[in-house]
Amino acid sequence: QVQLVESGGGLVQAGGSLRLSCAASGRTFSSYAMGWFRQAPGKEREFVVAVDWSGSYTNYADTVKGRFTVSRDNAKNTMYLQMNSLKPEDTAVYYCAAGRSYVSVYVRSWNYWGQGTQVTVSS
C-alpha cells in the first residue's frame, strides 16, 4: 500500500515556473514507478510524465517535453515535477501516481493516486 500526497500547486503567470512534490508513505516507494497526470475541467485525466523506480528512465508526454522535468529522491520517498515556461493550457489538477511501469500512459495501469494539487496559469 502506498499513500501519496501532492503539494506545490498554485497560481502563476504564463512563462513562469512551479515545482510540484509528491510525498509517499510506506517502505516500498523505491520499488514503484511514479508518474504525474493532470485533469483540466471537462476533460479526461491525461498522462504528463513518468519515471522508473531508480530515476534513470523517464517518459514524457509531447506536450511537456523540454519544459517539465521529473525527478525522484528515494531516500526521501518523494517525487518532484519542475514545470517551466508554463502555458495557460497547463492549467489543471495535477495528480501523482504509483505503478509498476513507467512506460504506461493509461490511467487504468496505475495503482495508487494522490488527491491532486491545482495548478492555474494565467495569460
Short mmCIF file of C-alpha atoms in Angstrom, two decimals:
data_model
loop_
_atom_site.label_atom_id
_atom_site.label_comp_id
_atom_site.label_asym_id
_atom_site.label_seq_id
_atom_site.Cartn_x
_atom_site.Cartn_y
_atom_site.Cartn_z
CA GLN A 1 0.00 0.00 0.00
CA VAL A 2 1.27 3.46 -0.93
CA GLN A 3 -0.27 6.75 0.11
CA LEU A 4 0.56 9.81 -1.95
CA VAL A 5 0.24 13.50 -1.12
CA GLU A 6 0.88 16.24 -3.68
CA SER A 7 1.89 19.81 -2.88
CA GLY A 8 3.29 22.89 -4.58
CA GLY A 9 0.43 23.89 -6.82
CA GLY A 10 -0.73 27.47 -7.16
CA LEU A 11 -1.38 30.41 -9.45
CA VAL A 12 1.37 31.55 -11.80
CA GLN A 13 1.59 33.77 -14.86
CA ALA A 14 2.30 32.36 -18.29
CA GLY A 15 6.03 31.82 -18.72
CA GLY A 16 6.52 31.22 -15.02
CA SER A 17 7.60 28.15 -13.09
CA LEU A 18 6.29 25.88 -10.37
CA ARG A 19 7.69 22.85 -8.60
CA LEU A 20 5.33 20.11 -7.51
CA SER A 21 6.16 17.49 -4.91
CA CYS A 22 4.64 14.09 -4.26
CA ALA A 23 5.38 12.59 -0.86
CA ALA A 24 4.81 8.88 -0.43
CA SER A 25 4.31 6.81 2.66
CA GLY A 26 5.41 3.24 3.01
CA ARG A 27 8.73 1.48 2.72
CA THR A 28 8.15 0.24 -0.83
CA PHE A 29 8.32 3.64 -2.58
CA SER A 30 11.57 2.77 -4.35
CA SER A 31 10.02 -0.33 -5.91
CA TYR A 32 7.39 1.65 -7.81
CA ALA A 33 7.44 3.63 -10.98
CA MET A 34 6.00 7.08 -10.34
CA GLY A 35 4.03 9.32 -12.61
CA TRP A 36 2.26 12.65 -12.97
CA PHE A 37 -1.12 13.04 -14.62
CA ARG A 38 -3.35 16.08 -14.97
CA GLN A 39 -7.02 16.78 -15.47
CA ALA A 40 -8.46 20.02 -16.77
CA PRO A 41 -12.13 20.94 -16.25
CA GLY A 42 -14.37 18.95 -18.56
CA LYS A 43 -11.51 16.80 -19.83
CA GLU A 44 -10.22 13.34 -19.11
CA ARG A 45 -7.20 12.74 -16.95
CA GLU A 46 -4.10 12.67 -19.12
CA PHE A 47 -0.56 11.43 -18.77
CA VAL A 48 2.19 14.00 -18.21
CA VAL A 49 5.38 12.17 -17.28
CA ALA A 50 6.65 9.06 -15.51
CA VAL A 51 9.92 7.87 -14.03
CA ASP A 52 11.16 4.38 -13.28
CA TRP A 53 11.98 3.15 -9.78
CA SER A 54 15.61 4.25 -10.00
CA GLY A 55 15.04 7.65 -11.54
CA SER A 56 17.17 6.71 -14.54
CA TYR A 57 14.43 6.36 -17.14
CA THR A 58 11.67 8.80 -17.95
CA ASN A 59 8.73 9.06 -20.29
CA TYR A 60 7.30 12.48 -21.19
CA ALA A 61 4.15 13.50 -22.99
CA ASP A 62 4.98 15.51 -26.11
CA THR A 63 3.06 18.48 -24.76
CA VAL A 64 5.52 18.98 -21.89
CA LYS A 65 8.84 17.83 -23.34
CA GLY A 66 11.54 20.42 -22.89
CA ARG A 67 9.52 22.35 -20.30
CA PHE A 68 8.86 19.88 -17.48
CA THR A 69 11.40 17.76 -15.61
CA VAL A 70 10.60 14.85 -13.33
CA SER A 71 12.90 13.56 -10.61
CA ARG A 72 12.70 11.44 -7.50
CA ASP A 73 14.56 11.05 -4.24
CA ASN A 74 14.04 7.54 -2.91
CA ALA A 75 15.77 8.40 0.37
CA LYS A 76 13.04 10.99 0.97
CA ASN A 77 10.19 8.99 -0.57
CA THR A 78 9.44 11.99 -2.78
CA MET A 79 8.97 12.72 -6.45
CA TYR A 80 9.19 16.16 -7.99
CA LEU A 81 7.93 17.89 -11.10
CA GLN A 82 9.73 21.05 -12.16
CA MET A 83 7.48 22.96 -14.55
CA ASN A 84 9.00 25.81 -16.56
CA SER A 85 7.65 28.01 -19.35
CA LEU A 86 4.13 27.35 -18.16
CA LYS A 87 1.24 27.98 -20.52
CA PRO A 88 -2.45 28.61 -19.82
CA GLU A 89 -3.20 25.18 -21.31
CA ASP A 90 -1.18 23.60 -18.49
CA THR A 91 -3.94 24.64 -16.09
CA ALA A 92 -5.29 21.50 -14.41
CA VAL A 93 -5.36 19.46 -11.25
CA TYR A 94 -2.10 17.53 -11.14
CA TYR A 95 -2.08 14.03 -9.66
CA CYS A 96 0.81 11.79 -8.78
CA ALA A 97 0.52 8.06 -9.16
CA ALA A 98 2.45 4.91 -8.34
CA GLY A 99 2.53 1.85 -10.54
CA ARG A 100 4.60 -0.93 -11.98
CA SER A 101 5.65 0.50 -15.34
CA TYR A 102 6.88 3.97 -16.19
CA VAL A 103 6.08 3.44 -19.89
CA SER A 104 2.33 3.16 -19.37
CA VAL A 105 0.35 6.29 -20.22
CA TYR A 106 -3.02 4.82 -19.29
CA VAL A 107 -4.77 5.82 -16.08
CA ARG A 108 -6.01 2.27 -15.52
CA SER A 109 -2.44 0.96 -15.37
CA TRP A 110 -1.56 2.96 -12.28
CA ASN A 111 -2.35 1.53 -8.87
CA TYR A 112 -2.20 4.37 -6.34
CA TRP A 113 -3.21 8.02 -6.59
CA GLY A 114 -2.87 11.21 -4.64
CA GLN A 115 -5.67 13.71 -4.10
CA GLY A 116 -4.29 16.24 -6.57
CA THR A 117 -2.99 19.79 -6.47
CA GLN A 118 -4.36 22.68 -8.54
CA VAL A 119 -2.11 24.48 -11.00
CA THR A 120 -3.51 27.60 -12.62
CA VAL A 121 -1.61 29.51 -15.30
CA SER A 122 -2.91 32.94 -16.16
CA SER A 123 -2.37 34.57 -19.53
#
